[in-house]
XYZ file of C-alpha atoms in Angstrom:
312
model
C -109.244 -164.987 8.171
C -111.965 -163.224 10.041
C -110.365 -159.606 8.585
C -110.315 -161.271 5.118
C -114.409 -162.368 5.464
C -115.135 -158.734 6.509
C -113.410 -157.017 3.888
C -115.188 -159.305 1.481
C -118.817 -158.788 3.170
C -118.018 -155.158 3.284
C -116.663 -154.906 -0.676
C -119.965 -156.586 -1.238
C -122.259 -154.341 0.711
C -121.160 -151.522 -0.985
C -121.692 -152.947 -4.087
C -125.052 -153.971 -2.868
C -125.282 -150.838 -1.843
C -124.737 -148.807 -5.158
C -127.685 -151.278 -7.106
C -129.933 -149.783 -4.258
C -128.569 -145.859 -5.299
C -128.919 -146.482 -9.219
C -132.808 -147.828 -7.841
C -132.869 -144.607 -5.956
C -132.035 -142.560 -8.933
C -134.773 -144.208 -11.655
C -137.113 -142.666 -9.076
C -136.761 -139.203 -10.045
C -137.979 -139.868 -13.755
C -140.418 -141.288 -12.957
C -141.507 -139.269 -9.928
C -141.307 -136.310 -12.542
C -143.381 -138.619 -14.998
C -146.552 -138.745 -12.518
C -146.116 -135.024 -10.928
C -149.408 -134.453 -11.671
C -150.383 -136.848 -8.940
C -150.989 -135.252 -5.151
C -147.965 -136.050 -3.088
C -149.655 -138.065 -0.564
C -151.336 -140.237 -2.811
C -147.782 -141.597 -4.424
C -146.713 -142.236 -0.905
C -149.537 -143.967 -0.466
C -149.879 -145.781 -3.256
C -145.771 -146.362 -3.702
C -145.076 -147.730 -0.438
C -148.331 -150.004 -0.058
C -147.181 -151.894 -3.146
C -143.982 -152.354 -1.333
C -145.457 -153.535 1.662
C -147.384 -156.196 0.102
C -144.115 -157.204 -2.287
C -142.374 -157.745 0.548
C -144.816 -158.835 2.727
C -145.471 -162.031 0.245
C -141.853 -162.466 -0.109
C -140.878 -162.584 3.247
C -144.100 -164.102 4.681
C -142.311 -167.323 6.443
C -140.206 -164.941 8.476
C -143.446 -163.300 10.399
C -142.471 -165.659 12.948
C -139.865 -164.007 14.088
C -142.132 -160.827 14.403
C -141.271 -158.888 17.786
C -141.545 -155.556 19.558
C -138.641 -154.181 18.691
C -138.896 -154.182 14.643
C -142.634 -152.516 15.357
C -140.919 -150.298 17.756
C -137.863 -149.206 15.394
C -139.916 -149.313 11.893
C -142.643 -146.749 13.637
C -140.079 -144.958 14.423
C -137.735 -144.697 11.010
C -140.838 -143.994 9.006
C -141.667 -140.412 10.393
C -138.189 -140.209 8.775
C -138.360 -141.949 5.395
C -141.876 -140.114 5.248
C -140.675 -136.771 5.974
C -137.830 -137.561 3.101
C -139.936 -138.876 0.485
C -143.030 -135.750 1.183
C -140.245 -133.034 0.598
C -138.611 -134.746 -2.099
C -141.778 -135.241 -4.359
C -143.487 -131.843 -2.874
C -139.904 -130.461 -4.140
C -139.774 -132.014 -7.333
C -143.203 -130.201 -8.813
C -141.289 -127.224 -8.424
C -137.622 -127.808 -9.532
C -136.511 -130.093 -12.795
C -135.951 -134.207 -11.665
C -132.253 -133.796 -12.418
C -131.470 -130.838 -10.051
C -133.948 -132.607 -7.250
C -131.880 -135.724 -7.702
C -128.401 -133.832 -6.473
C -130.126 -131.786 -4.076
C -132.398 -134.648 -2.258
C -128.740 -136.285 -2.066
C -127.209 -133.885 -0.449
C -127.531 -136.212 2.857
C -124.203 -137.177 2.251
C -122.664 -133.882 3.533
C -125.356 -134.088 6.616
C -124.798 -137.381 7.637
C -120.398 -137.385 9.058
C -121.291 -133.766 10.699
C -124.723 -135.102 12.315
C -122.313 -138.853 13.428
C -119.130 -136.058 14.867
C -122.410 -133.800 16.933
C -124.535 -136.788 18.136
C -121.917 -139.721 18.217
C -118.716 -138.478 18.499
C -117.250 -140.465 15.738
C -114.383 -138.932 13.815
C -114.465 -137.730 10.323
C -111.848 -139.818 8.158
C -109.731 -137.845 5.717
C -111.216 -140.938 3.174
C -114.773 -139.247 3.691
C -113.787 -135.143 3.804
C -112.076 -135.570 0.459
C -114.980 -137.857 -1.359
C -117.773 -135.622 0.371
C -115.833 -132.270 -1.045
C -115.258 -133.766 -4.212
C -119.373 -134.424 -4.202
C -119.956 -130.922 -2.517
C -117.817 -129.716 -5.646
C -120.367 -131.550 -7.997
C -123.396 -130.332 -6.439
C -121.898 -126.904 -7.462
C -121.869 -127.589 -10.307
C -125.006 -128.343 -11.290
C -126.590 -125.726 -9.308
C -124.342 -122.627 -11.279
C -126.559 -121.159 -13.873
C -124.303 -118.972 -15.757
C -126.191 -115.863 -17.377
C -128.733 -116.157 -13.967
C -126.771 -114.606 -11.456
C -124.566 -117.497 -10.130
C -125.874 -120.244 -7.606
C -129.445 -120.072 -8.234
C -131.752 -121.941 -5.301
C -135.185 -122.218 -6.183
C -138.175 -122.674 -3.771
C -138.270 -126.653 -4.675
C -134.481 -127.023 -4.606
C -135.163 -125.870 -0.841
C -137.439 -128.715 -0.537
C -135.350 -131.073 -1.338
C -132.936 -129.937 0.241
C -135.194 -130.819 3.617
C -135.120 -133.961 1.931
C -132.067 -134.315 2.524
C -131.703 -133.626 6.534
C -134.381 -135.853 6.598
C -132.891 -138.477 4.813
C -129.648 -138.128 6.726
C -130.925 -138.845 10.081
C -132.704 -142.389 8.263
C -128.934 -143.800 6.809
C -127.423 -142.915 10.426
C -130.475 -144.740 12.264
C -130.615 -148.069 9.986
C -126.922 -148.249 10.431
C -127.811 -148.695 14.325
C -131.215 -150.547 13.767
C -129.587 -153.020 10.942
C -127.077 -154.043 14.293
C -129.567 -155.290 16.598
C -129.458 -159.066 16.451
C -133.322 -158.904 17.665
C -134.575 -156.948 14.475
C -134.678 -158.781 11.288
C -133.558 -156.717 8.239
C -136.448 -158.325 6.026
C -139.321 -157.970 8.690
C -138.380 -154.244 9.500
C -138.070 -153.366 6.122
C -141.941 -154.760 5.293
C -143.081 -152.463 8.288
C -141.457 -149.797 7.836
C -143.046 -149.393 4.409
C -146.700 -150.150 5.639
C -146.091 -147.587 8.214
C -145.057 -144.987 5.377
C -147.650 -146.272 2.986
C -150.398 -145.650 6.352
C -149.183 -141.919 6.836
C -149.741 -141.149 2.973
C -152.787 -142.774 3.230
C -154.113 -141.079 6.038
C -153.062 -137.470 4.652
C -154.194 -138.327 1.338
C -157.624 -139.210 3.062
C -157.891 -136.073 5.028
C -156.856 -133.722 2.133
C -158.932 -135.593 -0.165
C -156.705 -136.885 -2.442
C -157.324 -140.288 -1.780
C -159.753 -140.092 -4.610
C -158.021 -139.033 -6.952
C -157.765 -141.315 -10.276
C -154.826 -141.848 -12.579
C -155.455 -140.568 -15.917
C -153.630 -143.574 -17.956
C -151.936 -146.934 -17.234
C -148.755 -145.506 -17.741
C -149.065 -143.613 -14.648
C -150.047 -146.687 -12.626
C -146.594 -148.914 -14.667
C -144.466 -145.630 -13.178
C -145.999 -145.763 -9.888
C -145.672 -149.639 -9.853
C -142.344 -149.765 -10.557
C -141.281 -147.268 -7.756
C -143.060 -149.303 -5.419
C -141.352 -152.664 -6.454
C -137.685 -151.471 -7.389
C -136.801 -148.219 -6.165
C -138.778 -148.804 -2.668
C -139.257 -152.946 -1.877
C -136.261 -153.475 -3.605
C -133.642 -151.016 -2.471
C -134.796 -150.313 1.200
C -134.361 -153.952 1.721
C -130.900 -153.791 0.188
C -130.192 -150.840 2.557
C -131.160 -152.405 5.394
C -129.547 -155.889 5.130
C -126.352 -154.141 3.952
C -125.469 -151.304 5.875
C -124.628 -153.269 8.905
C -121.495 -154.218 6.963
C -120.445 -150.075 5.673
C -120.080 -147.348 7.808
C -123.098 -144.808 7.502
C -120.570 -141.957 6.366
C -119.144 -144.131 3.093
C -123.070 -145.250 2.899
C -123.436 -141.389 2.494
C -121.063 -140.862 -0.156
C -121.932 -144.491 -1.725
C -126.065 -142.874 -2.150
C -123.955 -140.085 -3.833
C -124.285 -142.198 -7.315
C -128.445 -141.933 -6.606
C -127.905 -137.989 -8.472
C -125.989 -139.258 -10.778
C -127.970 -142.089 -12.464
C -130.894 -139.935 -11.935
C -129.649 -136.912 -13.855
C -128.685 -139.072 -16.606
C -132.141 -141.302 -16.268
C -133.616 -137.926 -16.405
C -131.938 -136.869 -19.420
C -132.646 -140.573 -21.007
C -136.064 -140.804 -20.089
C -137.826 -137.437 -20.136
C -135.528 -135.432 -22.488
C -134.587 -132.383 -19.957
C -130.877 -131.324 -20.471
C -128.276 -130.385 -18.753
C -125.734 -128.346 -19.403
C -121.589 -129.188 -19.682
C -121.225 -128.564 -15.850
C -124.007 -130.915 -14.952
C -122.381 -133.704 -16.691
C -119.135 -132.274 -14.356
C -120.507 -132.774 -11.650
C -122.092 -135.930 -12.231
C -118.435 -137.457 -13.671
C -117.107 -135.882 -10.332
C -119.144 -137.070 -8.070
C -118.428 -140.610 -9.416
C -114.680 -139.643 -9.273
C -115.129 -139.188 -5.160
C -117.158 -142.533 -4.899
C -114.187 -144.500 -6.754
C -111.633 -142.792 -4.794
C -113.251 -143.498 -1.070
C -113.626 -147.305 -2.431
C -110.014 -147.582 -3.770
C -108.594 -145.737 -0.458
C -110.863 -147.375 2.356
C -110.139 -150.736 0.704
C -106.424 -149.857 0.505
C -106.370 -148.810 3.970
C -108.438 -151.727 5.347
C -105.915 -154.247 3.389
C -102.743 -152.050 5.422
C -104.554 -152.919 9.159
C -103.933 -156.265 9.186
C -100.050 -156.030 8.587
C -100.073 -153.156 11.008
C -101.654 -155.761 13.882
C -99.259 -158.686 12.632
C -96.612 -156.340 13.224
C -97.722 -154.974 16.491
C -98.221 -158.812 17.829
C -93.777 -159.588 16.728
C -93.320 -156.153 18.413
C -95.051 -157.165 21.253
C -93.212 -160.824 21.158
């Protein structure tokens, strides 16, 4: 019974998991949509709203405020900050659906960084679905006519993005386990601390006074802060306990894909037949660790049954 509950928290998580990726991915539309805004001023602005979402939602659980979520939320949001400054810095400079793959491309990072820093071992599950999404990536980025794989100076950025990203899914994963740090509480920190770094660049640089030309750019800006920041960080948080950071890596693979094809939907760019390849792919790989991990997980507790009328 306790196997059964796990695999049903876990097949939940994930599918928690992918809402919080498809969030992820409406961001780069509408990231693209208010470019014209300084960098530090979204963060600012993005994250505060976030902050005080969650902050009124989860205002009865201040109670259980303690050290360690200030602590660990200080901590994650040099991270998240570092993340979100490349990946909007990045996206002035490249199209929203190429910044969407490459910002993603955490989910190659994130086994290595767990083999280097944790020993843990790399699955054959997670090599195939991570090639398969390595295979999509490809895609997208070949150009034909301009020379092959063409990397541009904000695909790099992005790329940084990425590492930076990377090192946040592996350190929820170990946050989200401490029974003293509650998911909801960190998550309302760690987005005023983000929202406070913005701010205080934004201040220094000057762009704290800037002013948004329309509403629309304030409904764009508002809905990043409320779905694809309050909204899926708290999903990421709560759930990852339950999924191992490298499927959570390949799972935040769908985050390209619905933004690609947000991209496409929302702001007209296109892309050509090998973008919507790679995209299919990449989806492929996601459907194929889910199918094998659960088929595997369903196998262990028939190999332990056996192993206890061996034993007997």
């Amino acid at each position: 019974m306790p196997n059964q509950n796990h695999k049903l928290s876990e097949r939940t998580a994930a599918v928690g998991l992918m809402v919080a990726a498809l969030f992820w991915g409406l961001s780069y539309p509408l990231t693209k949509y208010v470019e014209a805004c300084p960098t530090f001023y979204i963060i600012s602005l993005r994250f505060g709203i976030a902050a005080l979402c969650l902050a009124i939602a989860f205002h009865r659980k201040f109670k259980l405020l303690n050290r360690d979520v200030i602590k660990y939320a200080f901590l994650l949001s040099f991270a998240v900050f570092l993340m979100f400054a490349f990946g909007i810095w990045g996206i002035k400079y490249t199209t929203s659906v190429r910044s969407s793959f490459f910002t993603t491309l955490s989910f190659l990072m994130i086994p290595v960084l767990n083999r280097v820093l944790f020993k843990i071992k790399i699955s054959k599950i997670i090599v195939i679905s991570a090639l398969l999404c390595l295979v999509g990536v490809f895609l997208l980025c070949y150009a034909p006519g301009m020379g092959g794989l063409v990397i541009n100076s904000g695909d790099l950025l992005c790329i940084l993005a990425a590492v930076a990203g990377s090192f946040h899914i592996i350190l929820v994963e170990k946050v989200s386990k401490n029974p003293r740090v509650d998911s909801s509480l960190f998550t309302v920190f760690l987005m005023g601390f983000i929202s406070l770094w913005g701010t205080l660049i934004a201040s220094i640089t000057g762009d704290i006074h800037y002013s948004l030309t329309g509403s629309s750019q304030l409904i764009a800006i508002i809905l990043m802060g409320v779905f694809c920041s309050a909204v899926s960080f708290c999903l990421q948080t709560h759930l990852e306990a339950f999924v191992s950071p490298d499927r959570v890596g390949v799972i935040f693979a769908l985050e390209p894909a619905s933004g690609c094809i947000l991209s496409v939907i929302l702001l007209g760019e296109t892309m050509r037949f090998t973008g919507w390849l790679g995209a299919v792919i990449i989806m492929i790989s996601i459907l194929y660790m889910e199918f094998a991990a659960g088929k595997e997980a369903s196998k262990q507790p028939e190999t332990e049954d056996s192993k206890r009328k061996g034993s007997a």
